[in-house]
Each structure stands twice: as structure tokens, then as C-alpha cells.
mmCIF file of C-alpha atoms in Angstrom:
data_model
loop_
_atom_site.group_PDB
_atom_site.id
_atom_site.type_symbol
_atom_site.label_atom_id
_atom_site.label_comp_id
_atom_site.label_asym_id
_atom_site.label_seq_id
_atom_site.Cartn_x
_atom_site.Cartn_y
_atom_site.Cartn_z
ATOM 1 C CA MET A 121 23.740 -62.393 -25.141
ATOM 2 C CA PRO A 122 22.458 -58.979 -23.963
ATOM 3 C CA THR A 123 23.044 -55.943 -26.256
ATOM 4 C CA ILE A 124 23.924 -52.506 -25.227
ATOM 5 C CA LYS A 125 24.407 -49.128 -27.074
ATOM 6 C CA ALA A 126 28.039 -48.350 -27.821
ATOM 7 C CA ALA A 127 29.965 -45.772 -29.913
ATOM 8 C CA VAL A 128 31.884 -47.848 -32.371
ATOM 9 C CA ALA A 129 34.875 -46.851 -34.623
ATOM 10 C CA HIS A 130 34.716 -48.679 -37.796
ATOM 11 C CA ALA A 131 37.437 -46.576 -39.485
ATOM 12 C CA PHE A 132 40.306 -44.417 -38.161
ATOM 13 C CA ASN A 133 39.800 -40.692 -38.105
ATOM 14 C CA ALA A 134 36.095 -40.956 -38.897
ATOM 15 C CA PRO A 135 33.017 -40.408 -36.768
ATOM 16 C CA LEU A 136 31.882 -42.960 -34.329
ATOM 17 C CA SER A 137 28.693 -44.915 -34.927
ATOM 18 C CA VAL A 138 26.233 -45.310 -32.015
ATOM 19 C CA GLU A 139 24.830 -48.815 -32.288
ATOM 20 C CA GLU A 140 23.701 -52.044 -30.661
ATOM 21 C CA VAL A 141 26.630 -54.362 -29.748
ATOM 22 C CA THR A 142 26.755 -57.521 -27.724
ATOM 23 C CA LEU A 143 28.477 -57.655 -24.244
ATOM 24 C CA ARG A 144 28.824 -60.999 -22.671
ATOM 25 C CA PRO A 145 28.467 -61.616 -18.960
ATOM 26 C CA PRO A 146 31.492 -61.253 -16.626
ATOM 27 C CA ALA A 147 33.484 -64.410 -15.866
ATOM 28 C CA GLY A 148 36.184 -65.330 -13.467
ATOM 29 C CA ARG A 149 37.723 -62.077 -12.059
ATOM 30 C CA GLU A 150 35.541 -59.909 -14.316
ATOM 31 C CA VAL A 151 32.832 -57.418 -13.079
ATOM 32 C CA GLU A 152 30.119 -55.843 -15.130
ATOM 33 C CA VAL A 153 29.677 -52.168 -14.493
ATOM 34 C CA THR A 154 26.598 -50.184 -15.653
ATOM 35 C CA LEU A 155 28.004 -46.874 -16.331
ATOM 36 C CA ALA A 156 26.732 -43.538 -15.223
ATOM 37 C CA ALA A 157 29.428 -41.281 -16.892
ATOM 38 C CA VAL A 158 32.364 -41.621 -19.060
ATOM 39 C CA ALA A 159 34.782 -38.700 -19.945
ATOM 40 C CA ILE A 160 36.261 -37.955 -23.295
ATOM 41 C CA CYS A 161 40.133 -38.343 -23.102
ATOM 42 C CA HIS A 162 42.534 -37.246 -25.739
ATOM 43 C CA SER A 163 43.827 -40.820 -25.586
ATOM 44 C CA ASP A 164 40.595 -42.062 -26.820
ATOM 45 C CA ILE A 165 40.602 -39.499 -29.597
ATOM 46 C CA SER A 166 44.247 -40.548 -30.527
ATOM 47 C CA ALA A 167 43.261 -44.208 -30.637
ATOM 48 C CA ALA A 168 40.189 -43.409 -32.815
ATOM 49 C CA GLU A 169 42.605 -41.479 -35.195
ATOM 50 C CA GLY A 170 44.869 -44.553 -35.498
ATOM 51 C CA ALA A 171 47.728 -42.771 -33.674
ATOM 52 C CA TRP A 172 48.950 -46.124 -32.271
ATOM 53 C CA GLY A 173 47.542 -48.576 -34.774
ATOM 54 C CA GLY A 174 45.245 -51.385 -33.586
ATOM 55 C CA ASP A 175 42.347 -53.425 -34.778
ATOM 56 C CA LEU A 176 38.913 -52.238 -36.038
ATOM 57 C CA PRO A 177 36.021 -52.081 -35.275
ATOM 58 C CA ALA A 178 36.575 -50.929 -31.747
ATOM 59 C CA VAL A 179 34.832 -49.456 -28.753
ATOM 60 C CA TYR A 180 37.156 -46.972 -26.960
ATOM 61 C CA GLY A 181 36.485 -45.053 -23.696
ATOM 62 C CA HIS A 182 38.356 -45.707 -20.360
ATOM 63 C CA GLU A 183 37.512 -42.803 -18.057
ATOM 64 C CA ALA A 184 34.348 -43.980 -16.326
ATOM 65 C CA ALA A 185 32.306 -44.420 -13.344
ATOM 66 C CA GLY A 186 29.180 -46.388 -12.504
ATOM 67 C CA ARG A 187 27.767 -49.266 -10.261
ATOM 68 C CA ILE A 188 28.510 -53.059 -10.479
ATOM 69 C CA THR A 189 25.588 -55.021 -11.704
ATOM 70 C CA ALA A 190 27.192 -58.376 -12.088
ATOM 71 C CA VAL A 191 30.348 -60.329 -10.904
ATOM 72 C CA GLY A 192 32.313 -63.256 -12.120
ATOM 73 C CA ASP A 193 32.761 -66.334 -9.726
ATOM 74 C CA GLY A 194 36.281 -65.297 -9.077
ATOM 75 C CA VAL A 195 35.764 -61.672 -7.834
ATOM 76 C CA THR A 196 36.667 -60.790 -4.285
ATOM 77 C CA GLY A 197 36.283 -57.582 -2.477
ATOM 78 C CA TYR A 198 33.288 -56.302 -4.633
ATOM 79 C CA ALA A 199 29.704 -56.839 -4.606
ATOM 80 C CA ILE A 200 26.751 -55.941 -6.890
ATOM 81 C CA GLY A 201 25.661 -52.291 -6.063
ATOM 82 C CA ASP A 202 29.128 -51.027 -5.225
ATOM 83 C CA ALA A 203 29.974 -47.608 -6.969
ATOM 84 C CA VAL A 204 33.277 -47.819 -8.699
ATOM 85 C CA ILE A 205 35.543 -46.047 -11.228
ATOM 86 C CA VAL A 206 36.744 -47.973 -14.306
ATOM 87 C CA THR A 207 40.245 -47.490 -15.606
ATOM 88 C CA LEU A 208 42.464 -48.958 -18.173
ATOM 89 C CA ILE A 209 45.039 -50.092 -15.634
ATOM 90 C CA ARG A 210 44.664 -53.834 -15.894
ATOM 91 C CA ALA A 211 47.107 -55.692 -13.602
ATOM 92 C CA CYS A 212 47.654 -59.401 -13.139
ATOM 93 C CA GLY A 213 49.266 -58.790 -9.722
ATOM 94 C CA THR A 214 52.086 -61.387 -10.129
ATOM 95 C CA CYS A 215 54.344 -60.104 -13.150
ATOM 96 C CA PRO A 216 57.609 -58.323 -12.191
ATOM 97 C CA SER A 217 56.044 -54.963 -12.592
ATOM 98 C CA CYS A 218 53.024 -55.686 -10.466
ATOM 99 C CA ALA A 219 55.157 -57.376 -7.943
ATOM 100 C CA THR A 220 57.356 -54.350 -7.497
ATOM 101 C CA GLY A 221 54.401 -51.916 -7.061
ATOM 102 C CA VAL A 222 54.190 -50.654 -10.630
ATOM 103 C CA PRO A 223 50.858 -52.057 -12.016
ATOM 104 C CA VAL A 224 50.565 -49.667 -14.763
ATOM 105 C CA HIS A 225 53.470 -51.499 -16.612
ATOM 106 C CA CYS A 226 51.848 -54.934 -16.095
ATOM 107 C CA GLY A 227 53.400 -57.446 -18.349
ATOM 108 C CA ALA A 228 50.451 -59.877 -18.844
ATOM 109 C CA SER A 229 49.121 -59.942 -22.259
ATOM 110 C CA TYR A 230 45.460 -59.299 -23.107
ATOM 111 C CA ASP A 231 43.915 -59.963 -26.568
ATOM 112 C CA ARG A 232 41.435 -57.082 -27.004
ATOM 113 C CA MET A 233 39.864 -58.710 -29.992
ATOM 114 C CA ALA A 234 38.876 -61.825 -27.783
ATOM 115 C CA GLY A 235 37.374 -59.588 -25.138
ATOM 116 C CA PRO A 236 33.696 -59.287 -23.929
ATOM 117 C CA LEU A 237 32.507 -57.194 -26.870
ATOM 118 C CA THR A 238 31.133 -58.480 -30.156
ATOM 119 C CA THR A 239 29.287 -56.641 -32.887
ATOM 120 C CA GLY A 240 25.520 -56.876 -33.087
ATOM 121 C CA ALA A 241 26.032 -59.444 -35.870
ATOM 122 C CA GLY A 242 28.349 -61.480 -33.685
ATOM 123 C CA GLY A 243 31.544 -60.515 -35.373
ATOM 124 C CA PRO A 244 34.774 -59.377 -33.601
ATOM 125 C CA LEU A 245 34.912 -56.114 -31.880
ATOM 126 C CA GLN A 246 37.964 -54.746 -30.169
ATOM 127 C CA HIS A 247 37.677 -54.194 -26.347
ATOM 128 C CA GLY A 248 39.538 -50.712 -26.709
ATOM 129 C CA LEU A 249 41.988 -49.921 -24.197
ATOM 130 C CA ALA A 250 40.808 -52.834 -22.197
ATOM 131 C CA CYS A 251 37.759 -50.988 -21.211
ATOM 132 C CA GLY A 252 35.269 -50.321 -24.024
ATOM 133 C CA ALA A 253 33.500 -47.666 -22.029
ATOM 134 C CA PHE A 254 31.879 -45.601 -24.620
ATOM 135 C CA ALA A 255 28.941 -47.828 -23.917
ATOM 136 C CA GLU A 256 26.034 -48.167 -21.508
ATOM 137 C CA LYS A 257 27.919 -51.029 -19.753
ATOM 138 C CA ALA A 258 31.462 -52.424 -19.460
ATOM 139 C CA VAL A 259 33.006 -55.669 -18.478
ATOM 140 C CA VAL A 260 36.461 -55.385 -17.075
ATOM 141 C CA ASP A 261 38.882 -57.261 -14.702
ATOM 142 C CA GLN A 262 38.560 -56.386 -11.139
ATOM 143 C CA SER A 263 41.882 -54.872 -11.085
ATOM 144 C CA GLN A 264 40.504 -52.043 -13.342
ATOM 145 C CA ILE A 265 38.100 -50.837 -10.750
ATOM 146 C CA ALA A 266 38.143 -48.895 -7.468
ATOM 147 C CA LYS A 267 35.381 -48.172 -4.979
ATOM 148 C CA ILE A 268 34.227 -44.645 -4.524
ATOM 149 C CA PRO A 269 31.533 -43.184 -1.956
ATOM 150 C CA ALA A 270 28.038 -44.177 -3.097
ATOM 151 C CA ASP A 271 26.863 -40.537 -3.057
ATOM 152 C CA MET A 272 29.871 -39.090 -5.023
ATOM 153 C CA PRO A 273 28.676 -37.467 -8.141
ATOM 154 C CA MET A 274 29.637 -39.835 -11.080
ATOM 155 C CA ASP A 275 30.585 -37.026 -13.722
ATOM 156 C CA ALA A 276 33.240 -35.898 -11.078
ATOM 157 C CA ALA A 277 34.128 -39.561 -10.016
ATOM 158 C CA CYS A 278 34.910 -40.730 -13.513
ATOM 159 C CA LEU A 279 37.651 -38.061 -13.995
ATOM 160 C CA LEU A 280 39.654 -40.103 -11.294
ATOM 161 C CA SER A 281 39.935 -42.824 -13.733
ATOM 162 C CA CYS A 282 42.484 -41.123 -15.882
ATOM 163 C CA GLY A 283 42.808 -37.347 -16.148
ATOM 164 C CA VAL A 284 43.151 -36.740 -12.516
ATOM 165 C CA ILE A 285 45.469 -39.712 -11.711
ATOM 166 C CA THR A 286 47.525 -39.087 -14.699
ATOM 167 C CA GLY A 287 48.176 -35.411 -13.644
ATOM 168 C CA VAL A 288 48.288 -35.544 -9.979
ATOM 169 C CA GLY A 289 50.131 -39.011 -10.050
ATOM 170 C CA ALA A 290 52.807 -37.569 -12.351
ATOM 171 C CA VAL A 291 53.531 -34.956 -9.846
ATOM 172 C CA VAL A 292 53.360 -37.062 -6.598
ATOM 173 C CA ASN A 293 54.286 -40.529 -7.672
ATOM 174 C CA THR A 294 56.657 -40.028 -10.677
ATOM 175 C CA GLY A 295 57.941 -36.365 -10.084
ATOM 176 C CA GLN A 296 58.027 -36.853 -6.414
ATOM 177 C CA VAL A 297 57.646 -33.004 -5.915
ATOM 178 C CA ARG A 298 58.519 -31.783 -2.381
ATOM 179 C CA PRO A 299 57.390 -28.736 -0.528
ATOM 180 C CA GLY A 300 59.240 -25.571 -1.582
ATOM 181 C CA GLN A 301 60.056 -26.811 -5.019
ATOM 182 C CA THR A 302 59.472 -24.918 -8.357
ATOM 183 C CA VAL A 303 57.384 -26.695 -10.895
ATOM 184 C CA VAL A 304 56.594 -25.787 -14.578
ATOM 185 C CA VAL A 305 53.576 -27.511 -16.203
ATOM 186 C CA ILE A 306 53.400 -27.159 -19.890
ATOM 187 C CA GLY A 307 49.782 -27.415 -21.201
ATOM 188 C CA ALA A 308 46.784 -26.310 -19.154
ATOM 189 C CA GLY A 309 44.275 -28.735 -20.519
ATOM 190 C CA GLY A 310 42.536 -31.448 -18.616
ATOM 191 C CA VAL A 311 45.855 -33.386 -17.458
ATOM 192 C CA GLY A 312 47.773 -30.225 -17.088
ATOM 193 C CA LEU A 313 45.190 -28.661 -14.699
ATOM 194 C CA ASN A 314 45.543 -31.895 -12.584
ATOM 195 C CA ALA A 315 49.286 -31.604 -12.466
ATOM 196 C CA ILE A 316 48.887 -28.123 -11.470
ATOM 197 C CA GLN A 317 46.706 -28.923 -8.484
ATOM 198 C CA GLY A 318 48.935 -31.932 -7.778
ATOM 199 C CA ALA A 319 51.802 -29.510 -7.285
ATOM 200 C CA ARG A 320 49.768 -27.382 -5.149
ATOM 201 C CA ILE A 321 48.708 -30.335 -2.906
ATOM 202 C CA ALA A 322 52.433 -31.481 -2.755
ATOM 203 C CA GLY A 323 53.489 -27.998 -1.582
ATOM 204 C CA ALA A 324 55.255 -26.586 -4.414
ATOM 205 C CA ALA A 325 56.318 -23.062 -3.752
ATOM 206 C CA ARG A 326 55.989 -21.950 -7.382
ATOM 207 C CA ILE A 327 53.899 -23.449 -10.077
ATOM 208 C CA ILE A 328 54.306 -21.974 -13.425
ATOM 209 C CA ALA A 329 51.718 -22.891 -16.207
ATOM 210 C CA VAL A 330 52.650 -22.500 -19.848
ATOM 211 C CA ASP A 331 49.994 -22.611 -22.585
ATOM 212 C CA MET A 332 49.044 -20.812 -25.708
ATOM 213 C CA THR A 333 46.149 -18.769 -24.462
ATOM 214 C CA GLU A 334 45.649 -16.170 -21.689
ATOM 215 C CA GLU A 335 42.257 -17.949 -20.966
ATOM 216 C CA LYS A 336 43.758 -21.119 -20.158
ATOM 217 C CA LEU A 337 46.503 -19.497 -17.991
ATOM 218 C CA ALA A 338 43.583 -17.819 -16.142
ATOM 219 C CA THR A 339 42.184 -21.222 -15.403
ATOM 220 C CA ALA A 340 45.468 -22.693 -14.380
ATOM 221 C CA ARG A 341 45.616 -20.049 -11.635
ATOM 222 C CA ASP A 342 42.199 -21.081 -10.371
ATOM 223 C CA PHE A 343 43.672 -24.600 -10.003
ATOM 224 C CA GLY A 344 46.869 -23.461 -8.127
ATOM 225 C CA ALA A 345 49.345 -21.963 -10.568
ATOM 226 C CA THR A 346 51.205 -19.023 -9.133
ATOM 227 C CA ASP A 347 52.309 -17.788 -12.525
ATOM 228 C CA GLY A 348 51.421 -18.032 -16.234
ATOM 229 C CA VAL A 349 53.625 -17.902 -19.232
ATOM 230 C CA LEU A 350 52.478 -17.679 -22.931
ATOM 231 C CA ALA A 351 54.144 -20.525 -24.949
ATOM 232 C CA SER A 352 53.838 -18.194 -27.896
ATOM 233 C CA ASP A 353 56.425 -15.934 -26.326
ATOM 234 C CA PRO A 354 59.794 -15.925 -28.285
ATOM 235 C CA LYS A 355 61.582 -17.604 -25.263
ATOM 236 C CA PRO A 356 58.982 -18.557 -22.588
ATOM 237 C CA TRP A 357 61.627 -20.566 -20.702
ATOM 238 C CA LYS A 358 63.565 -17.421 -19.935
ATOM 239 C CA THR A 359 60.381 -15.928 -18.518
ATOM 240 C CA ALA A 360 59.815 -18.913 -16.468
ATOM 241 C CA ARG A 361 63.491 -18.945 -15.208
ATOM 242 C CA THR A 362 63.029 -15.345 -14.126
ATOM 243 C CA LEU A 363 59.901 -16.111 -12.147
ATOM 244 C CA ALA A 364 61.823 -19.066 -10.466
ATOM 245 C CA GLY A 365 64.589 -16.616 -9.304
ATOM 246 C CA GLY A 366 66.966 -17.218 -12.366
ATOM 247 C CA ARG A 367 67.451 -20.920 -11.351
ATOM 248 C CA GLY A 368 64.941 -22.856 -13.357
ATOM 249 C CA ALA A 369 62.395 -25.472 -12.200
ATOM 250 C CA ASP A 370 62.985 -28.532 -10.191
ATOM 251 C CA ALA A 371 60.493 -30.333 -12.245
ATOM 252 C CA VAL A 372 58.668 -29.713 -15.652
ATOM 253 C CA PHE A 373 55.818 -31.716 -16.737
ATOM 254 C CA VAL A 374 54.910 -31.950 -20.391
ATOM 255 C CA THR A 375 51.148 -32.784 -20.368
ATOM 256 C CA VAL A 376 50.467 -32.338 -24.100
ATOM 257 C CA GLY A 377 51.468 -34.673 -26.917
ATOM 258 C CA ALA A 378 53.074 -31.780 -29.012
ATOM 259 C CA ILE A 379 56.470 -32.257 -30.127
ATOM 260 C CA PRO A 380 57.608 -28.581 -29.891
ATOM 261 C CA ALA A 381 56.516 -28.696 -26.214
ATOM 262 C CA TYR A 382 58.930 -31.884 -25.723
ATOM 263 C CA ASP A 383 61.715 -30.113 -27.759
ATOM 264 C CA THR A 384 61.828 -26.959 -25.467
ATOM 265 C CA ALA A 385 60.889 -28.566 -22.018
ATOM 266 C CA PRO A 386 64.567 -29.160 -20.860
ATOM 267 C CA ARG A 387 65.268 -25.444 -21.252
ATOM 268 C CA TYR A 388 62.966 -24.697 -18.240
ATOM 269 C CA LEU A 389 65.029 -26.995 -15.971
ATOM 270 C CA ALA A 390 67.354 -26.172 -13.086
ATOM 271 C CA THR A 391 70.585 -28.215 -12.593
ATOM 272 C CA GLY A 392 69.558 -31.526 -11.123
ATOM 273 C CA GLY A 393 65.943 -30.999 -12.470
ATOM 274 C CA ARG A 394 63.737 -33.750 -14.171
ATOM 275 C CA MET A 395 61.511 -33.535 -17.200
ATOM 276 C CA VAL A 396 58.415 -35.760 -16.659
ATOM 277 C CA MET A 397 56.866 -36.863 -19.932
ATOM 278 C CA VAL A 398 53.172 -37.274 -19.568
ATOM 279 C CA GLY A 399 51.573 -36.264 -22.991
ATOM 280 C CA MET A 400 51.394 -38.919 -25.647
ATOM 281 C CA PRO A 401 52.593 -37.925 -29.207
ATOM 282 C CA HIS A 402 51.684 -40.150 -32.052
ATOM 283 C CA SER A 403 53.835 -43.313 -32.696
ATOM 284 C CA GLY A 404 56.804 -42.443 -35.017
ATOM 285 C CA GLN A 405 57.023 -38.861 -33.818
ATOM 286 C CA SER A 406 60.495 -37.902 -32.084
ATOM 287 C CA SER A 407 62.161 -35.106 -30.289
ATOM 288 C CA SER A 408 65.818 -34.365 -29.783
ATOM 289 C CA TYR A 409 68.121 -33.101 -27.011
ATOM 290 C CA GLU A 410 71.691 -32.284 -26.393
ATOM 291 C CA PRO A 411 72.832 -35.130 -24.203
ATOM 292 C CA VAL A 412 75.982 -33.203 -23.034
ATOM 293 C CA ILE A 413 73.766 -30.720 -21.229
ATOM 294 C CA ILE A 414 71.635 -33.315 -19.602
ATOM 295 C CA ALA A 415 74.555 -35.234 -18.539
ATOM 296 C CA ALA A 416 76.599 -32.129 -17.314
ATOM 297 C CA THR A 417 73.693 -30.644 -15.316
ATOM 298 C CA GLY A 418 72.579 -33.919 -13.863
ATOM 299 C CA GLN A 419 69.129 -33.461 -15.237
ATOM 300 C CA ALA A 420 66.764 -36.524 -15.913
ATOM 301 C CA LEU A 421 64.121 -37.383 -18.364
ATOM 302 C CA VAL A 422 61.426 -39.809 -17.151
ATOM 303 C CA GLY A 423 58.193 -41.098 -18.629
ATOM 304 C CA SER A 424 54.975 -41.322 -16.514
ATOM 305 C CA LEU A 425 52.127 -43.668 -17.614
ATOM 306 C CA MET A 426 48.764 -42.854 -15.844
ATOM 307 C CA GLY A 427 50.747 -41.182 -13.109
ATOM 308 C CA ASP A 428 52.233 -44.416 -11.911
ATOM 309 C CA THR A 429 49.133 -44.926 -10.024
ATOM 310 C CA VAL A 430 48.310 -47.838 -7.710
ATOM 311 C CA LEU A 431 44.467 -47.802 -7.497
ATOM 312 C CA ALA A 432 44.106 -49.220 -3.989
ATOM 313 C CA ARG A 433 46.730 -46.735 -2.680
ATOM 314 C CA ASP A 434 45.965 -43.590 -4.534
ATOM 315 C CA ILE A 435 42.110 -43.542 -5.058
ATOM 316 C CA PRO A 436 41.145 -43.340 -1.424
ATOM 317 C CA TRP A 437 43.271 -40.367 -0.573
ATOM 318 C CA MET A 438 42.289 -38.490 -3.702
ATOM 319 C CA VAL A 439 38.496 -39.023 -2.917
ATOM 320 C CA ASP A 440 39.360 -37.728 0.673
ATOM 321 C CA LEU A 441 40.926 -34.682 -0.618
ATOM 322 C CA TYR A 442 37.980 -34.141 -3.044
ATOM 323 C CA GLN A 443 35.548 -34.467 -0.154
ATOM 324 C CA GLN A 444 37.605 -31.821 1.795
ATOM 325 C CA GLY A 445 37.395 -29.482 -1.117
ATOM 326 C CA ARG A 446 41.188 -29.611 -1.708
ATOM 327 C CA LEU A 447 41.039 -31.686 -4.931
ATOM 328 C CA LYS A 448 38.901 -29.850 -7.863
ATOM 329 C CA LEU A 449 36.816 -32.372 -9.818
ATOM 330 C CA ASP A 450 33.446 -30.841 -10.449
ATOM 331 C CA GLU A 451 35.342 -27.632 -11.822
ATOM 332 C CA LEU A 452 36.929 -29.932 -14.428
ATOM 333 C CA VAL A 453 33.716 -30.720 -16.141
ATOM 334 C CA SER A 454 33.240 -28.417 -19.177
ATOM 335 C CA GLY A 455 30.171 -30.082 -20.768
ATOM 336 C CA ARG A 456 27.771 -33.044 -20.264
ATOM 337 C CA TRP A 457 26.608 -34.886 -23.334
ATOM 338 C CA SER A 458 24.532 -37.929 -24.253
ATOM 339 C CA LEU A 459 26.077 -40.874 -25.866
ATOM 340 C CA ASP A 460 24.243 -39.973 -29.069
ATOM 341 C CA GLN A 461 26.146 -36.694 -28.956
ATOM 342 C CA ILE A 462 29.532 -38.317 -28.676
ATOM 343 C CA ASN A 463 30.917 -37.061 -31.989
ATOM 344 C CA GLU A 464 30.049 -33.468 -31.019
ATOM 345 C CA ALA A 465 31.657 -34.042 -27.578
ATOM 346 C CA ILE A 466 34.847 -35.254 -29.326
ATOM 347 C CA ALA A 467 34.768 -32.231 -31.728
ATOM 348 C CA ASP A 468 34.576 -29.924 -28.893
ATOM 349 C CA THR A 469 37.291 -31.503 -26.938
ATOM 350 C CA LYS A 470 39.561 -31.426 -30.056
ATOM 351 C CA SER A 471 38.930 -27.602 -30.228
ATOM 352 C CA GLY A 472 40.977 -27.339 -27.175
ATOM 353 C CA ALA A 473 38.367 -25.392 -25.263
ATOM 354 C CA ALA A 474 37.271 -28.154 -22.903
ATOM 355 C CA ARG A 475 38.728 -29.136 -19.679
ATOM 356 C CA ARG A 476 36.803 -32.403 -19.725
ATOM 357 C CA ASN A 477 33.635 -33.409 -21.677
ATOM 358 C CA VAL A 478 31.539 -36.021 -20.019
ATOM 359 C CA ILE A 479 29.096 -38.464 -21.618
ATOM 360 C CA VAL A 480 26.353 -39.071 -18.985
ATOM 361 C CA PHE A 481 23.718 -41.938 -19.079
ATOM 362 C CA GLU A 482 20.336 -41.987 -17.628
#
């Protein structure tokens, strides 16, 4: 079995260990992708902290791009040499969710401890988030990839695998924002900036960013926010309502996993507005609302996983917008790091300063 370098989590909330692991060849519908870039996503950090449980050891990483270097005998539509993104959206294509066009909620089971990875000594190793992309190569199901132009920069392309589709998709697919509407985006980090530019692309008349620092609000304006409100203000929702003409927002997107953000989000809503829950708090954390207000005002609370993305439908138009200069990707990259620097890249991401840190491979 061939070996590759990977960043392995042996204990929750501890530094990752870069070491040699074994990656079996692809079989059936699987493809092997030699990775050129993988971004650090907060979901990887949460998983490595044990936020949602799971088995160890594990290789996380799921926001990646590279080229196909081997294919299983059941693969169709892809060939060795294709440039692709790699995502955690693993879809069987036949379950009720897949059959109704919502592959992000595929009901097929997948045993991540029986995936393509094993330790250097041959022991079990979790195929984290069904990708295991904090590594030189990844073997995934063909449903988890999408083609990109051969000349597209990989450090930009990898962001399409999660942060971009999660933010833009939450606005376009889940929130169904229409031209002329007012949008509030809570959190101007990697996903929040993409929700902001998704709202811009969708034609929102007013896009109000809410975050803790003026620096992040300034960046939000670069991505399309018309206004910025400090979350530290005594009642930021009142400021946002004033900016929205006193009515409130047609849609508010919570792009951070902070419970206080969830607790206050409905206060920004107009009558008939919808709160879209994007950020992922840790398991066991809860938020509370007054149901009578939600019911009386006809508001809605809806979850959004990976922006309800359908790869074959959404990646081509996002790539097209990037090539036109209308979807910002290069500007999202805060830093480029080697795999050996992954713990430093994670620490920088956790500091809150980075939009997206990217691990790049030679």
C-alpha cells in the first residue's frame, strides 16, 4: 500500500501530528486526487476539538482541490488529469434526499473508520468528514468532486469546496434572496464574507454586516456590504433596523457558531422574514426564542447545510462568476502554509484574523 504524509489527530483539542499514513487505491466509484491545496475550515477545527464526537485517530480536512491521479473501475465522467475540487458532500444519488435534489442530506450510511486510510502501522484511521484532505492525496467517492478549469489557481479553487458554497449557497439556495431585499449577515469571517457576496450577486438592495471589529466590517464592505454594525453595540439590531428603513431584514444569516449570535438574530427580522442558520455550534449547546413572536409575525427559522449545494448545478456558475471577476476568491486567501505548518495555520485561524488559511502542496 502506498504511503502519504497526513496531519493526524490522535487526541481531541491537541496539536495534529504530520506523519506517514497508508492510502489504499480507489475502488468502484472512487477517485484518487493528488491535492494542490486544502483550506482550514472552522468545521475541521471543531471536529478536531471533539465538538461533535467521533473516533480517533482521524485525518480531517475537506475544502480541497487537486488533480485526479487514479480512478476506480466504476467511475464515469472523470479521467486521470482532471482538475477538481473535493468536498464532504457525499451522495448516493438514490435515497429520498438525493432523489429530491438535496444531496447534502444524503441518507446513505458511510463508515469512516472503514475508509481508504489506515495508520502507518496498518491500524484504523478515521476518514474524517469523508474526505481526509489534510494530506497529500485523498480518495473519495466521485459524488464528492466537481471539475474546474485546468488553469484555475488551486488555492482559490479549493475555497469553492466549502466556505464559498456554504455562504453563497445559504443566500441563493436556502434563503432565496431576491433583488431589492434587505439582508443581515452576522459574522464577517470566511463564510460570512461569502454570504455577503452571495447577497450582492443575488441583487439585495441593502446588505448589513454585523461583527465585533471595525476591521472586519471594512473587509465586509469590500465584499459587498452596504453597511456595518458592531455586534458589541448595546442593541445592534436597532441600528440595523434603522438602516433598513425601520422595517428589519427580509433575511438574516448567522454564519458563526456563537450562541449569543443565534439568541439575538430574530431581533433583526422584519415581519415575514427568515433566519438562516449556517454556523455550527458545538453539540449540546442551545438557543431560545419566543415562539409567539415567530408565529405572530410569520417569520421562519431554517437550517442550511453546505448551502444546500448541488455540485453539478452550482459549481459551474460560481466558476463562471469568478472568471468574470464577480465572485471574489483570491481575496479570501489570508495566508499560505505548508502541511508541516498546519498547527500554526490552525492557531492563526482560531485567532479570528484570517479569512481563509490554505495549506499548499508542491
